[in-house]
Structures are given as structure tokens and as C-alpha cells.
C-alpha atoms as a PDB file:
ATOM      1  CA  MET A   1      14.659  -6.561   7.165  1.00  0.00           C
ATOM      2  CA  GLN A   2      12.164  -6.022   9.634  1.00  0.00           C
ATOM      3  CA  TRP A   3      15.397  -5.891  12.649  1.00  0.00           C
ATOM      4  CA  ILE A   4      17.542  -3.595  10.614  1.00  0.00           C
ATOM      5  CA  ALA A   5      14.960  -1.549  10.043  1.00  0.00           C
ATOM      6  CA  MET A   6      14.110  -1.323  13.989  1.00  0.00           C
ATOM      7  CA  ILE A   7      17.569  -1.766  15.095  1.00  0.00           C
ATOM      8  CA  THR A   8      19.025   1.255  12.855  1.00  0.00           C
ATOM      9  CA  MET A   9      15.641   3.318  13.905  1.00  0.00           C
ATOM     10  CA  LEU A  10      16.439   3.055  17.080  1.00  0.00           C
ATOM     11  CA  ILE A  11      20.308   3.932  16.897  1.00  0.00           C
ATOM     12  CA  ASP A  12      18.914   6.897  15.402  1.00  0.00           C
ATOM     13  CA  HIS A  13      16.532   8.176  17.957  1.00  0.00           C
ATOM     14  CA  ILE A  14      19.299   7.403  20.476  1.00  0.00           C
ATOM     15  CA  GLY A  15      21.688   9.420  19.016  1.00  0.00           C
ATOM     16  CA  ALA A  16      18.818  12.049  18.407  1.00  0.00           C
ATOM     17  CA  VAL A  17      17.577  12.431  21.325  1.00  0.00           C
ATOM     18  CA  PHE A  18      21.224  11.432  23.750  1.00  0.00           C
ATOM     19  CA  PHE A  19      24.074  12.364  21.650  1.00  0.00           C
ATOM     20  CA  PRO A  20      23.153  14.852  18.611  1.00  0.00           C
ATOM     21  CA  HIS A  21      27.193  15.730  18.104  1.00  0.00           C
ATOM     22  CA  ILE A  22      27.675  11.497  17.136  1.00  0.00           C
ATOM     23  CA  ILE A  23      26.727  12.354  13.112  1.00  0.00           C
ATOM     24  CA  GLU A  24      28.036   8.644  12.959  1.00  0.00           C
ATOM     25  CA  LEU A  25      24.557   7.653  14.958  1.00  0.00           C
ATOM     26  CA  ARG A  26      22.280   9.585  12.727  1.00  0.00           C
ATOM     27  CA  ILE A  27      23.914   7.981   9.651  1.00  0.00           C
ATOM     28  CA  ILE A  28      22.882   4.864  10.800  1.00  0.00           C
ATOM     29  CA  GLY A  29      19.858   5.483  11.190  1.00  0.00           C
ATOM     30  CA  ARG A  30      19.219   6.871   7.360  1.00  0.00           C
ATOM     31  CA  ILE A  31      19.093   3.181   6.647  1.00  0.00           C
ATOM     32  CA  ALA A  32      15.496   2.218   8.706  1.00  0.00           C
ATOM     33  CA  PHE A  33      12.909   4.980   6.432  1.00  0.00           C
ATOM     34  CA  PRO A  34      12.945   3.453   2.888  1.00  0.00           C
ATOM     35  CA  ILE A  35      12.708  -0.224   4.354  1.00  0.00           C
ATOM     36  CA  TYR A  36       9.540   1.113   6.317  1.00  0.00           C
ATOM     37  CA  ALA A  37       8.587   3.415   3.282  1.00  0.00           C
ATOM     38  CA  PHE A  38       9.248  -0.560   0.867  1.00  0.00           C
ATOM     39  CA  ALA A  39       7.291  -1.906   3.729  1.00  0.00           C
ATOM     40  CA  VAL A  40       4.423  -0.128   3.524  1.00  0.00           C
ATOM     41  CA  TYR A  41       4.359  -0.790  -0.591  1.00  0.00           C
ATOM     42  CA  ILE A  42       4.810  -4.413   0.340  1.00  0.00           C
ATOM     43  CA  GLY A  43       2.319  -4.308   2.717  1.00  0.00           C
ATOM     44  CA  TYR A  44      -0.037  -2.229   0.201  1.00  0.00           C
ATOM     45  CA  LYS A  45       0.482  -5.222  -2.685  1.00  0.00           C
ATOM     46  CA  HIS A  46       0.382  -8.469  -0.228  1.00  0.00           C
ATOM     47  CA  THR A  47      -2.636  -8.261   2.695  1.00  0.00           C
ATOM     48  CA  ARG A  48      -5.815  -9.273   2.193  1.00  0.00           C
ATOM     49  CA  ASP A  49      -7.709  -6.254   3.203  1.00  0.00           C
ATOM     50  CA  VAL A  50      -6.375  -2.971   2.778  1.00  0.00           C
ATOM     51  CA  GLN A  51      -9.556  -0.904   4.900  1.00  0.00           C
ATOM     52  CA  LYS A  52      -7.637  -3.276   7.751  1.00  0.00           C
ATOM     53  CA  TYR A  53      -4.184  -2.040   7.051  1.00  0.00           C
ATOM     54  CA  ILE A  54      -5.723   1.869   6.427  1.00  0.00           C
ATOM     55  CA  TRP A  55      -7.207   0.976   9.927  1.00  0.00           C
ATOM     56  CA  ARG A  56      -3.946  -0.079  11.601  1.00  0.00           C
ATOM     57  CA  LEU A  57      -1.255   2.356  10.697  1.00  0.00           C
ATOM     58  CA  PHE A  58      -4.482   4.951  11.539  1.00  0.00           C
ATOM     59  CA  TRP A  59      -4.614   3.513  15.058  1.00  0.00           C
ATOM     60  CA  ILE A  60      -0.591   3.524  15.387  1.00  0.00           C
ATOM     61  CA  ALA A  61      -0.039   6.453  14.594  1.00  0.00           C
ATOM     62  CA  ILE A  62      -2.422   8.132  16.965  1.00  0.00           C
ATOM     63  CA  ILE A  63      -0.980   5.907  19.723  1.00  0.00           C
ATOM     64  CA  SER A  64       3.161   6.546  19.055  1.00  0.00           C
ATOM     65  CA  GLN A  65       2.187  10.468  18.425  1.00  0.00           C
ATOM     66  CA  VAL A  66       2.254  11.246  22.105  1.00  0.00           C
ATOM     67  CA  PRO A  67       5.363   9.107  22.747  1.00  0.00           C
ATOM     68  CA  PHE A  68       6.850  10.941  19.571  1.00  0.00           C
ATOM     69  CA  MET A  69       6.558  14.220  20.822  1.00  0.00           C
ATOM     70  CA  ALA A  70       7.624  13.678  24.464  1.00  0.00           C
ATOM     71  CA  ALA A  71      10.594  11.789  22.960  1.00  0.00           C
ATOM     72  CA  PHE A  72      11.314  14.755  20.524  1.00  0.00           C
ATOM     73  CA  ASN A  73      10.141  17.881  22.637  1.00  0.00           C
ATOM     74  CA  HIS A  74       8.050  19.132  19.448  1.00  0.00           C
ATOM     75  CA  TYR A  75       4.709  19.489  17.876  1.00  0.00           C
ATOM     76  CA  SER A  76       4.960  17.646  14.430  1.00  0.00           C
ATOM     77  CA  LEU A  77       3.486  14.948  13.169  1.00  0.00           C
ATOM     78  CA  ASN A  78       5.061  11.602  13.981  1.00  0.00           C
ATOM     79  CA  VAL A  79       6.514   8.994  10.754  1.00  0.00           C
ATOM     80  CA  VAL A  80       3.656   6.672  11.045  1.00  0.00           C
ATOM     81  CA  TRP A  81       1.026   9.034   9.744  1.00  0.00           C
ATOM     82  CA  THR A  82       3.436   9.670   6.461  1.00  0.00           C
ATOM     83  CA  LEU A  83       2.831   6.030   5.718  1.00  0.00           C
ATOM     84  CA  TRP A  84      -0.286   6.281   6.282  1.00  0.00           C
ATOM     85  CA  SER A  85      -0.590   8.962   4.184  1.00  0.00           C
ATOM     86  CA  ALA A  86       1.648   7.643   1.484  1.00  0.00           C
ATOM     87  CA  LEU A  87      -0.857   3.739   1.998  1.00  0.00           C
ATOM     88  CA  LEU A  88      -4.475   5.995   1.245  1.00  0.00           C
ATOM     89  CA  VAL A  89      -2.248   7.396  -1.380  1.00  0.00           C
ATOM     90  CA  LEU A  90      -1.965   4.029  -3.137  1.00  0.00           C
ATOM     91  CA  PHE A  91      -5.601   3.319  -2.056  1.00  0.00           C
ATOM     92  CA  VAL A  92      -7.144   6.057  -3.990  1.00  0.00           C
ATOM     93  CA  ILE A  93      -4.332   6.104  -7.072  1.00  0.00           C
ATOM     94  CA  ASP A  94      -5.275   2.695  -7.492  1.00  0.00           C
ATOM     95  CA  LYS A  95      -9.607   3.648  -7.601  1.00  0.00           C
ATOM     96  CA  LEU A  96      -9.274   5.884 -10.195  1.00  0.00           C
ATOM     97  CA  PRO A  97      -9.906   5.113 -14.108  1.00  0.00           C
ATOM     98  CA  SER A  98      -6.623   6.733 -15.860  1.00  0.00           C
ATOM     99  CA  LYS A  99      -2.711   6.979 -14.152  1.00  0.00           C
ATOM    100  CA  LEU A 100      -2.602  10.501 -14.472  1.00  0.00           C
ATOM    101  CA  LEU A 101      -5.234  11.617 -11.851  1.00  0.00           C
ATOM    102  CA  GLY A 102      -3.150  10.359  -9.763  1.00  0.00           C
ATOM    103  CA  ILE A 103      -0.487  13.444 -10.387  1.00  0.00           C
ATOM    104  CA  PRO A 104      -3.158  15.726  -8.405  1.00  0.00           C
ATOM    105  CA  ILE A 105      -3.434  13.113  -5.749  1.00  0.00           C
ATOM    106  CA  VAL A 106      -0.288  13.003  -5.293  1.00  0.00           C
ATOM    107  CA  ILE A 107       1.061  17.071  -4.778  1.00  0.00           C
ATOM    108  CA  GLY A 108      -2.394  18.163  -2.781  1.00  0.00           C
ATOM    109  CA  ALA A 109      -1.202  15.234  -0.183  1.00  0.00           C
ATOM    110  CA  GLY A 110       2.074  16.516  -0.450  1.00  0.00           C
ATOM    111  CA  TRP A 111       1.637  19.655   0.143  1.00  0.00           C
ATOM    112  CA  PHE A 112      -0.960  18.911   2.841  1.00  0.00           C
ATOM    113  CA  MET A 113       1.540  16.900   4.343  1.00  0.00           C
ATOM    114  CA  GLU A 114       4.573  19.829   4.051  1.00  0.00           C
ATOM    115  CA  ILE A 115       2.709  21.965   5.888  1.00  0.00           C
ATOM    116  CA  SER A 116       1.013  19.581   8.687  1.00  0.00           C
ATOM    117  CA  GLN A 117       4.690  19.372   9.533  1.00  0.00           C
ATOM    118  CA  MET A 118       4.845  15.048   9.027  1.00  0.00           C
ATOM    119  CA  ASP A 119       8.000  14.049   9.552  1.00  0.00           C
ATOM    120  CA  TYR A 120       9.439  13.027   6.076  1.00  0.00           C
ATOM    121  CA  GLY A 121       6.458  15.118   4.400  1.00  0.00           C
ATOM    122  CA  MET A 122       6.390  14.533   0.712  1.00  0.00           C
ATOM    123  CA  TYR A 123       9.613  13.268   0.937  1.00  0.00           C
ATOM    124  CA  GLY A 124       8.435  10.335   2.597  1.00  0.00           C
ATOM    125  CA  LEU A 125       5.466   9.911   0.066  1.00  0.00           C
ATOM    126  CA  LEU A 126       7.618  10.046  -3.345  1.00  0.00           C
ATOM    127  CA  LEU A 127       9.967   7.782  -1.561  1.00  0.00           C
ATOM    128  CA  VAL A 128       6.833   5.113  -1.410  1.00  0.00           C
ATOM    129  CA  LEU A 129       6.342   5.306  -5.116  1.00  0.00           C
ATOM    130  CA  LEU A 130       9.630   5.463  -6.741  1.00  0.00           C
ATOM    131  CA  PHE A 131       9.276   1.461  -4.181  1.00  0.00           C
ATOM    132  CA  ARG A 132       5.805   1.172  -6.134  1.00  0.00           C
ATOM    133  CA  TYR A 133       6.920   2.054  -9.330  1.00  0.00           C
ATOM    134  CA  PHE A 134      10.450   1.220  -9.802  1.00  0.00           C
ATOM    135  CA  GLN A 135      12.851  -1.442  -9.553  1.00  0.00           C
ATOM    136  CA  GLY A 136      16.892  -2.049  -9.679  1.00  0.00           C
ATOM    137  CA  PRO A 137      19.719   0.873 -11.098  1.00  0.00           C
ATOM    138  CA  VAL A 138      16.988   2.947 -11.875  1.00  0.00           C
ATOM    139  CA  LEU A 139      14.983   2.954  -8.499  1.00  0.00           C
ATOM    140  CA  VAL A 140      19.062   3.506  -7.093  1.00  0.00           C
ATOM    141  CA  VAL A 141      19.479   6.065  -9.053  1.00  0.00           C
ATOM    142  CA  ALA A 142      15.153   7.748  -8.625  1.00  0.00           C
ATOM    143  CA  HIS A 143      15.971   7.889  -5.114  1.00  0.00           C
ATOM    144  CA  VAL A 144      19.753  10.012  -5.442  1.00  0.00           C
ATOM    145  CA  VAL A 145      17.488  12.301  -7.381  1.00  0.00           C
ATOM    146  CA  LEU A 146      15.077  13.177  -4.608  1.00  0.00           C
ATOM    147  CA  ASN A 147      17.983  12.813  -2.191  1.00  0.00           C
ATOM    148  CA  ALA A 148      19.544  15.583  -4.530  1.00  0.00           C
ATOM    149  CA  LEU A 149      16.197  17.814  -3.998  1.00  0.00           C
ATOM    150  CA  TYR A 150      15.544  17.257   0.123  1.00  0.00           C
ATOM    151  CA  LEU A 151      19.649  18.596   0.389  1.00  0.00           C
ATOM    152  CA  LEU A 152      18.197  21.427  -1.696  1.00  0.00           C
ATOM    153  CA  LEU A 153      15.384  22.092   1.051  1.00  0.00           C
ATOM    154  CA  HIS A 154      16.635  20.894   3.450  1.00  0.00           C
ATOM    155  CA  ASN A 155      20.328  20.982   3.642  1.00  0.00           C
ATOM    156  CA  SER A 156      20.842  17.948   5.052  1.00  0.00           C
ATOM    157  CA  SER A 157      23.227  15.755   3.753  1.00  0.00           C
ATOM    158  CA  VAL A 158      23.195  13.065   5.805  1.00  0.00           C
ATOM    159  CA  GLN A 159      19.732  11.503   4.196  1.00  0.00           C
ATOM    160  CA  MET A 160      21.823  10.585   0.833  1.00  0.00           C
ATOM    161  CA  TYR A 161      23.013   7.649   3.231  1.00  0.00           C
ATOM    162  CA  SER A 162      19.626   6.540   2.946  1.00  0.00           C
ATOM    163  CA  VAL A 163      20.601   5.175  -0.424  1.00  0.00           C
ATOM    164  CA  LEU A 164      22.115   2.582   0.483  1.00  0.00           C
ATOM    165  CA  ALA A 165      19.341   0.497   2.208  1.00  0.00           C
ATOM    166  CA  THR A 166      17.211   1.411  -1.123  1.00  0.00           C
ATOM    167  CA  ALA A 167      20.392  -0.069  -2.667  1.00  0.00           C
ATOM    168  CA  GLY A 168      20.031  -3.314  -0.572  1.00  0.00           C
ATOM    169  CA  ILE A 169      16.264  -3.569  -1.592  1.00  0.00           C
ATOM    170  CA  ALA A 170      17.354  -3.530  -5.520  1.00  0.00           C
ATOM    171  CA  ILE A 171      19.758  -5.687  -5.202  1.00  0.00           C
ATOM    172  CA  ALA A 172      17.514  -8.413  -3.218  1.00  0.00           C
ATOM    173  CA  GLN A 173      15.094  -7.765  -6.057  1.00  0.00           C
ATOM    174  CA  TYR A 174      17.263  -8.945  -8.477  1.00  0.00           C
ATOM    175  CA  TYR A 175      17.809 -11.959  -7.187  1.00  0.00           C
ATOM    176  CA  GLN A 176      14.091 -12.303  -6.752  1.00  0.00           C
ATOM    177  CA  ALA A 177      13.931 -12.020  -3.011  1.00  0.00           C
ATOM    178  CA  GLY A 178      10.899 -12.819  -1.012  1.00  0.00           C
ATOM    179  CA  PHE A 179       9.454 -10.011   0.299  1.00  0.00           C
ATOM    180  CA  ARG A 180       6.454 -11.419   2.710  1.00  0.00           C
ATOM    181  CA  MET A 181       7.130  -9.636   5.924  1.00  0.00           C
ATOM    182  CA  LYS A 182       7.794 -12.775   8.683  1.00  0.00           C
ATOM    183  CA  GLY A 183       8.089 -12.559  12.329  1.00  0.00           C
ATOM    184  CA  PRO A 184       6.028 -11.072  15.077  1.00  0.00           C
ATOM    185  CA  ARG A 185       3.470  -9.190  13.512  1.00  0.00           C
ATOM    186  CA  TRP A 186       3.064  -7.625  17.259  1.00  0.00           C
ATOM    187  CA  VAL A 187       6.558  -6.562  17.711  1.00  0.00           C
ATOM    188  CA  TRP A 188       6.773  -5.104  13.888  1.00  0.00           C
ATOM    189  CA  ARG A 189       3.746  -3.003  14.344  1.00  0.00           C
ATOM    190  CA  TYR A 190       4.486  -1.431  18.318  1.00  0.00           C
ATOM    191  CA  PHE A 191       8.213  -1.534  18.212  1.00  0.00           C
ATOM    192  CA  TYR A 192       8.074   2.563  17.189  1.00  0.00           C
ATOM    193  CA  PRO A 193       5.227   3.409  20.087  1.00  0.00           C
ATOM    194  CA  ALA A 194       7.403   1.629  22.655  1.00  0.00           C
ATOM    195  CA  HIS A 195      10.511   2.171  21.881  1.00  0.00           C
ATOM    196  CA  LEU A 196       9.937   6.226  21.464  1.00  0.00           C
ATOM    197  CA  ALA A 197       7.668   5.600  24.715  1.00  0.00           C
ATOM    198  CA  ILE A 198      11.138   4.627  26.926  1.00  0.00           C
ATOM    199  CA  ILE A 199      13.891   7.022  25.637  1.00  0.00           C
ATOM    200  CA  ALA A 200      10.594   9.743  26.489  1.00  0.00           C
ATOM    201  CA  ILE A 201      10.476   8.486  30.150  1.00  0.00           C
ATOM    202  CA  ILE A 202      14.171   7.777  30.542  1.00  0.00           C
ATOM    203  CA  ARG A 203      14.781  11.673  28.942  1.00  0.00           C
ATOM    204  CA  TRP A 204      12.121  13.140  31.377  1.00  0.00           C
ATOM    205  CA  VAL A 205      14.060  10.762  34.332  1.00  0.00           C
END
């Protein structure tokens, strides 16, 4: 699952920077973000030290920012900030005495993510929360609804293809697949800033 996320993200970013007219590359790229969103939830669920996990994601977001801006030639915040914010929301919600108090937290965090122009914004936060609270067909339907709202707000029909990744995760959950992240941790952690830096260098050349 980790390799699928990294490879499809790489294809997406190559398409976005060098071949924006080839929509198929962007469609393939829609597979990546749901896997990363799910990985944040799984990482939060299984980590032995949540605060260490939060700090690690924070530093990856900082390291990734300059390569992100250089690769895509704009000044919004990279997607790791989105995942980091979602992780913070998960952490805060679990500290609240009542789950209902989490509603204004989610709304406030989503609003801040939108105005600060984080990649995916509130959509990313809500997707992480869907993975926390739903499974199976309900999860897939909830993601379809979320994508429909995204389509209305951003006029981006290509995002609908991201449901394919969520459907795959839901099927794996049905068969009780294990979701602990395995493999070289340094590859999983630093692939994002590294591949953006390479794309930026090639773009400059």
C-alpha cells in the first residue's frame, strides 16, 4: 500500500508539472491521497508516542515546503501540513470530555486549513476523519458524498477517482487485512520532499 501511494503520487506530480494536458496521469494520481490519509489515521492509532509522531510530521512538512513551491511554482502549503493538521485534530478530539465538542474543533480547523491554502484543505481533514469513523460500504458512500461536495466547490471531477483507493481499503478491511506500516521507514517519510526536489531541479533545468 505504501508503494502504491508513492508511485501514484509520483505519476500525478510528473503529470501536473510536465504533462498537464494528459488527464490520465492525474486520474492515476487520485489513488495516492486517500492512502496517505488512511496512513495518518493508522499511524495515530498504532503509534506508541503520538507527540513524537506529530513532531515528525511537522518537520517533514517544513522540509517539504520549499521543494513543493519550487516544483509547482505557487505559494500554498504542501499536503503534509494538511495531514499534520488532521493528526492534531485526532489528538485533540480524543482529549475532549465529549465527542460533541469535537464538532467546533473540526469546523475551526477546516476553516483555518482553507484560508491558509493547505493542499486539499478541509477535504483532507474530513477524509482522515471518515477513515476513523467508518468502514466498509458506508466508508465508500461517505467518500463519494465528500467528493460530490468537492466537485461542487472546486469543479474538479477528476477527484471522484480517489474513491477507488478508498474502496480498496474498505475491501481490505472486510478481509481483516493488517494495516501496520512496514518497509523502510526513511523511504516512506522522506519520499515526498525528495521527489519534489528532483522534480523542481528538472523543471529548472
